[in-house]
Amino acid sequence: GEAGALLALDVAAPAAATICREIAISALREWMAQAGQRESVKVGWVGKWKTATQMFAICFLLMAVGSLPTWLPGGWHTGIYLLGAFSMWISTVLALVSARSYFAAALPVLAGKTSV
């Protein structure tokens, strides 16, 4: 239905970008740990805010797809969905910003300019 089409357009793209980022950062952290450079890619505040906004988005998106009480007016479902989708996009922007900072911190090691 309409909710499924909205979910595909509004949430699938940021979710896919976030999943790709998580895989890349996990691999980067593992590689940096093996290179003895774990501290250079430790979790920062942007990453913590990313996780918080992801959790917020997931909760609101789950509420919007049917777990709200039926006595709430229909507009509540739309508003809660939009809040969840907006939060998902915010978390994706934070994910990309934090990924950039992690890769920037790892670049000297990746380029072989730092001894292990």
mmCIF file with all atom_site columns, C-alpha atoms in Angstrom:
data_model
loop_
_atom_site.group_PDB
_atom_site.id
_atom_site.type_symbol
_atom_site.label_atom_id
_atom_site.label_alt_id
_atom_site.label_comp_id
_atom_site.label_asym_id
_atom_site.label_entity_id
_atom_site.label_seq_id
_atom_site.pdbx_PDB_ins_code
_atom_site.Cartn_x
_atom_site.Cartn_y
_atom_site.Cartn_z
_atom_site.occupancy
_atom_site.B_iso_or_equiv
_atom_site.pdbx_formal_charge
_atom_site.auth_seq_id
_atom_site.auth_comp_id
_atom_site.auth_asym_id
_atom_site.auth_atom_id
_atom_site.pdbx_PDB_model_num
ATOM 1   C CA . GLY A 1 1   ? 0.000  0.000  0.000  1.00 0.00 ? 1   GLY A CA 1
ATOM 2   C CA . GLU A 1 2   ? 0.871  3.651  0.338  1.00 0.00 ? 2   GLU A CA 1
ATOM 3   C CA . ALA A 1 3   ? 2.823  3.124  3.565  1.00 0.00 ? 3   ALA A CA 1
ATOM 4   C CA . GLY A 1 4   ? 4.955  0.458  1.887  1.00 0.00 ? 4   GLY A CA 1
ATOM 5   C CA . ALA A 1 5   ? 5.747  2.757  -1.028 1.00 0.00 ? 5   ALA A CA 1
ATOM 6   C CA . LEU A 1 6   ? 6.684  5.572  1.350  1.00 0.00 ? 6   LEU A CA 1
ATOM 7   C CA . LEU A 1 7   ? 8.868  3.226  3.372  1.00 0.00 ? 7   LEU A CA 1
ATOM 8   C CA . ALA A 1 8   ? 10.710 2.112  0.251  1.00 0.00 ? 8   ALA A CA 1
ATOM 9   C CA . LEU A 1 9   ? 11.438 5.657  -0.908 1.00 0.00 ? 9   LEU A CA 1
ATOM 10  C CA . ASP A 1 10  ? 12.029 7.423  2.385  1.00 0.00 ? 10  ASP A CA 1
ATOM 11  C CA . VAL A 1 11  ? 13.857 4.818  4.418  1.00 0.00 ? 11  VAL A CA 1
ATOM 12  C CA . ALA A 1 12  ? 15.466 2.269  2.086  1.00 0.00 ? 12  ALA A CA 1
ATOM 13  C CA . ALA A 1 13  ? 18.100 4.646  0.674  1.00 0.00 ? 13  ALA A CA 1
ATOM 14  C CA . PRO A 1 14  ? 19.374 5.918  4.033  1.00 0.00 ? 14  PRO A CA 1
ATOM 15  C CA . ALA A 1 15  ? 19.204 2.399  5.475  1.00 0.00 ? 15  ALA A CA 1
ATOM 16  C CA . ALA A 1 16  ? 21.291 1.021  2.596  1.00 0.00 ? 16  ALA A CA 1
ATOM 17  C CA . ALA A 1 17  ? 23.841 3.837  2.948  1.00 0.00 ? 17  ALA A CA 1
ATOM 18  C CA . THR A 1 18  ? 24.048 3.231  6.698  1.00 0.00 ? 18  THR A CA 1
ATOM 19  C CA . ILE A 1 19  ? 24.514 -0.524 6.274  1.00 0.00 ? 19  ILE A CA 1
ATOM 20  C CA . CYS A 1 20  ? 27.333 0.051  3.766  1.00 0.00 ? 20  CYS A CA 1
ATOM 21  C CA . ARG A 1 21  ? 28.938 2.541  6.148  1.00 0.00 ? 21  ARG A CA 1
ATOM 22  C CA . GLU A 1 22  ? 28.720 0.096  9.061  1.00 0.00 ? 22  GLU A CA 1
ATOM 23  C CA . ILE A 1 23  ? 30.419 -2.647 7.040  1.00 0.00 ? 23  ILE A CA 1
ATOM 24  C CA . ALA A 1 24  ? 33.168 -0.282 5.857  1.00 0.00 ? 24  ALA A CA 1
ATOM 25  C CA . ILE A 1 25  ? 33.840 1.151  9.322  1.00 0.00 ? 25  ILE A CA 1
ATOM 26  C CA . SER A 1 26  ? 33.846 -2.295 10.937 1.00 0.00 ? 26  SER A CA 1
ATOM 27  C CA . ALA A 1 27  ? 36.426 -3.446 8.391  1.00 0.00 ? 27  ALA A CA 1
ATOM 28  C CA . LEU A 1 28  ? 38.464 -0.263 8.865  1.00 0.00 ? 28  LEU A CA 1
ATOM 29  C CA . ARG A 1 29  ? 38.472 -0.633 12.651 1.00 0.00 ? 29  ARG A CA 1
ATOM 30  C CA . GLU A 1 30  ? 39.509 -4.278 12.416 1.00 0.00 ? 30  GLU A CA 1
ATOM 31  C CA . TRP A 1 31  ? 42.292 -3.461 9.969  1.00 0.00 ? 31  TRP A CA 1
ATOM 32  C CA . MET A 1 32  ? 43.510 -0.552 12.089 1.00 0.00 ? 32  MET A CA 1
ATOM 33  C CA . ALA A 1 33  ? 43.477 -2.727 15.215 1.00 0.00 ? 33  ALA A CA 1
ATOM 34  C CA . GLN A 1 34  ? 45.624 -5.302 13.449 1.00 0.00 ? 34  GLN A CA 1
ATOM 35  C CA . ALA A 1 35  ? 47.973 -2.480 12.427 1.00 0.00 ? 35  ALA A CA 1
ATOM 36  C CA . GLY A 1 36  ? 48.214 -1.399 16.079 1.00 0.00 ? 36  GLY A CA 1
ATOM 37  C CA . GLN A 1 37  ? 46.351 1.849  15.417 1.00 0.00 ? 37  GLN A CA 1
ATOM 38  C CA . ARG A 1 38  ? 43.051 1.169  17.202 1.00 0.00 ? 38  ARG A CA 1
ATOM 39  C CA . GLU A 1 39  ? 43.072 4.546  19.002 1.00 0.00 ? 39  GLU A CA 1
ATOM 40  C CA . SER A 1 40  ? 43.033 6.537  15.771 1.00 0.00 ? 40  SER A CA 1
ATOM 41  C CA . VAL A 1 41  ? 39.574 5.192  14.843 1.00 0.00 ? 41  VAL A CA 1
ATOM 42  C CA . LYS A 1 42  ? 37.917 5.055  18.251 1.00 0.00 ? 42  LYS A CA 1
ATOM 43  C CA . VAL A 1 43  ? 34.258 6.013  18.495 1.00 0.00 ? 43  VAL A CA 1
ATOM 44  C CA . GLY A 1 44  ? 33.667 9.758  18.569 1.00 0.00 ? 44  GLY A CA 1
ATOM 45  C CA . TRP A 1 45  ? 30.714 11.906 19.596 1.00 0.00 ? 45  TRP A CA 1
ATOM 46  C CA . VAL A 1 46  ? 29.327 12.097 16.056 1.00 0.00 ? 46  VAL A CA 1
ATOM 47  C CA . GLY A 1 47  ? 29.180 8.302  15.978 1.00 0.00 ? 47  GLY A CA 1
ATOM 48  C CA . LYS A 1 48  ? 27.380 8.253  19.311 1.00 0.00 ? 48  LYS A CA 1
ATOM 49  C CA . TRP A 1 49  ? 24.821 10.784 18.069 1.00 0.00 ? 49  TRP A CA 1
ATOM 50  C CA . LYS A 1 50  ? 24.446 8.707  14.897 1.00 0.00 ? 50  LYS A CA 1
ATOM 51  C CA . THR A 1 51  ? 23.576 5.655  16.955 1.00 0.00 ? 51  THR A CA 1
ATOM 52  C CA . ALA A 1 52  ? 21.129 7.607  19.132 1.00 0.00 ? 52  ALA A CA 1
ATOM 53  C CA . THR A 1 53  ? 19.300 9.041  16.122 1.00 0.00 ? 53  THR A CA 1
ATOM 54  C CA . GLN A 1 54  ? 19.217 5.586  14.505 1.00 0.00 ? 54  GLN A CA 1
ATOM 55  C CA . MET A 1 55  ? 17.566 4.109  17.589 1.00 0.00 ? 55  MET A CA 1
ATOM 56  C CA . PHE A 1 56  ? 15.088 7.000  17.709 1.00 0.00 ? 56  PHE A CA 1
ATOM 57  C CA . ALA A 1 57  ? 14.290 6.552  14.000 1.00 0.00 ? 57  ALA A CA 1
ATOM 58  C CA . ILE A 1 58  ? 13.824 2.802  14.284 1.00 0.00 ? 58  ILE A CA 1
ATOM 59  C CA . CYS A 1 59  ? 11.460 3.168  17.243 1.00 0.00 ? 59  CYS A CA 1
ATOM 60  C CA . PHE A 1 60  ? 9.311  5.748  15.473 1.00 0.00 ? 60  PHE A CA 1
ATOM 61  C CA . LEU A 1 61  ? 9.275  3.840  12.183 1.00 0.00 ? 61  LEU A CA 1
ATOM 62  C CA . LEU A 1 62  ? 8.175  0.678  13.966 1.00 0.00 ? 62  LEU A CA 1
ATOM 63  C CA . MET A 1 63  ? 5.429  2.588  15.766 1.00 0.00 ? 63  MET A CA 1
ATOM 64  C CA . ALA A 1 64  ? 4.226  4.043  12.457 1.00 0.00 ? 64  ALA A CA 1
ATOM 65  C CA . VAL A 1 65  ? 3.721  0.702  10.746 1.00 0.00 ? 65  VAL A CA 1
ATOM 66  C CA . GLY A 1 66  ? 0.962  -0.479 12.987 1.00 0.00 ? 66  GLY A CA 1
ATOM 67  C CA . SER A 1 67  ? 1.784  -0.645 16.664 1.00 0.00 ? 67  SER A CA 1
ATOM 68  C CA . LEU A 1 68  ? 0.053  2.635  17.540 1.00 0.00 ? 68  LEU A CA 1
ATOM 69  C CA . PRO A 1 69  ? -3.318 2.366  19.273 1.00 0.00 ? 69  PRO A CA 1
ATOM 70  C CA . THR A 1 70  ? -6.189 2.420  16.803 1.00 0.00 ? 70  THR A CA 1
ATOM 71  C CA . TRP A 1 71  ? -7.927 5.202  18.732 1.00 0.00 ? 71  TRP A CA 1
ATOM 72  C CA . LEU A 1 72  ? -5.254 7.727  17.698 1.00 0.00 ? 72  LEU A CA 1
ATOM 73  C CA . PRO A 1 73  ? -6.267 9.910  14.762 1.00 0.00 ? 73  PRO A CA 1
ATOM 74  C CA . GLY A 1 74  ? -4.817 8.905  11.377 1.00 0.00 ? 74  GLY A CA 1
ATOM 75  C CA . GLY A 1 75  ? -2.612 12.006 11.281 1.00 0.00 ? 75  GLY A CA 1
ATOM 76  C CA . TRP A 1 76  ? -0.601 10.631 14.195 1.00 0.00 ? 76  TRP A CA 1
ATOM 77  C CA . HIS A 1 77  ? 0.588  7.702  12.107 1.00 0.00 ? 77  HIS A CA 1
ATOM 78  C CA . THR A 1 78  ? 1.770  10.012 9.341  1.00 0.00 ? 78  THR A CA 1
ATOM 79  C CA . GLY A 1 79  ? 3.468  12.400 11.757 1.00 0.00 ? 79  GLY A CA 1
ATOM 80  C CA . ILE A 1 80  ? 5.228  9.605  13.616 1.00 0.00 ? 80  ILE A CA 1
ATOM 81  C CA . TYR A 1 81  ? 6.333  8.035  10.323 1.00 0.00 ? 81  TYR A CA 1
ATOM 82  C CA . LEU A 1 82  ? 7.681  11.363 9.062  1.00 0.00 ? 82  LEU A CA 1
ATOM 83  C CA . LEU A 1 83  ? 9.535  11.933 12.340 1.00 0.00 ? 83  LEU A CA 1
ATOM 84  C CA . GLY A 1 84  ? 11.082 8.468  12.022 1.00 0.00 ? 84  GLY A CA 1
ATOM 85  C CA . ALA A 1 85  ? 12.020 8.969  8.368  1.00 0.00 ? 85  ALA A CA 1
ATOM 86  C CA . PHE A 1 86  ? 13.504 12.407 9.071  1.00 0.00 ? 86  PHE A CA 1
ATOM 87  C CA . SER A 1 87  ? 15.504 10.955 11.965 1.00 0.00 ? 87  SER A CA 1
ATOM 88  C CA . MET A 1 88  ? 16.739 8.181  9.688  1.00 0.00 ? 88  MET A CA 1
ATOM 89  C CA . TRP A 1 89  ? 18.063 10.768 7.206  1.00 0.00 ? 89  TRP A CA 1
ATOM 90  C CA . ILE A 1 90  ? 19.708 12.737 10.039 1.00 0.00 ? 90  ILE A CA 1
ATOM 91  C CA . SER A 1 91  ? 21.394 9.561  11.306 1.00 0.00 ? 91  SER A CA 1
ATOM 92  C CA . THR A 1 92  ? 22.592 8.814  7.760  1.00 0.00 ? 92  THR A CA 1
ATOM 93  C CA . VAL A 1 93  ? 24.166 12.246 7.429  1.00 0.00 ? 93  VAL A CA 1
ATOM 94  C CA . LEU A 1 94  ? 25.848 11.735 10.810 1.00 0.00 ? 94  LEU A CA 1
ATOM 95  C CA . ALA A 1 95  ? 26.977 8.271  9.672  1.00 0.00 ? 95  ALA A CA 1
ATOM 96  C CA . LEU A 1 96  ? 28.624 9.686  6.561  1.00 0.00 ? 96  LEU A CA 1
ATOM 97  C CA . VAL A 1 97  ? 30.243 12.551 8.504  1.00 0.00 ? 97  VAL A CA 1
ATOM 98  C CA . SER A 1 98  ? 31.655 10.150 11.079 1.00 0.00 ? 98  SER A CA 1
ATOM 99  C CA . ALA A 1 99  ? 32.823 7.736  8.368  1.00 0.00 ? 99  ALA A CA 1
ATOM 100 C CA . ARG A 1 100 ? 34.688 10.567 6.699  1.00 0.00 ? 100 ARG A CA 1
ATOM 101 C CA . SER A 1 101 ? 36.430 11.436 9.966  1.00 0.00 ? 101 SER A CA 1
ATOM 102 C CA . TYR A 1 102 ? 37.366 7.792  10.606 1.00 0.00 ? 102 TYR A CA 1
ATOM 103 C CA . PHE A 1 103 ? 38.824 7.377  7.116  1.00 0.00 ? 103 PHE A CA 1
ATOM 104 C CA . ALA A 1 104 ? 40.637 10.723 7.388  1.00 0.00 ? 104 ALA A CA 1
ATOM 105 C CA . ALA A 1 105 ? 42.196 9.583  10.669 1.00 0.00 ? 105 ALA A CA 1
ATOM 106 C CA . ALA A 1 106 ? 43.191 6.267  9.098  1.00 0.00 ? 106 ALA A CA 1
ATOM 107 C CA . LEU A 1 107 ? 44.524 7.714  5.847  1.00 0.00 ? 107 LEU A CA 1
ATOM 108 C CA . PRO A 1 108 ? 48.161 8.019  6.948  1.00 0.00 ? 108 PRO A CA 1
ATOM 109 C CA . VAL A 1 109 ? 48.181 4.363  7.932  1.00 0.00 ? 109 VAL A CA 1
ATOM 110 C CA . LEU A 1 110 ? 46.256 3.312  4.812  1.00 0.00 ? 110 LEU A CA 1
ATOM 111 C CA . ALA A 1 111 ? 48.721 5.232  2.648  1.00 0.00 ? 111 ALA A CA 1
ATOM 112 C CA . GLY A 1 112 ? 51.659 3.591  4.414  1.00 0.00 ? 112 GLY A CA 1
ATOM 113 C CA . LYS A 1 113 ? 52.989 6.895  5.790  1.00 0.00 ? 113 LYS A CA 1
ATOM 114 C CA . THR A 1 114 ? 52.835 5.813  9.425  1.00 0.00 ? 114 THR A CA 1
ATOM 115 C CA . SER A 1 115 ? 54.959 3.050  10.857 1.00 0.00 ? 115 SER A CA 1
ATOM 116 C CA . VAL A 1 116 ? 53.193 0.307  12.752 1.00 0.00 ? 116 VAL A CA 1
#
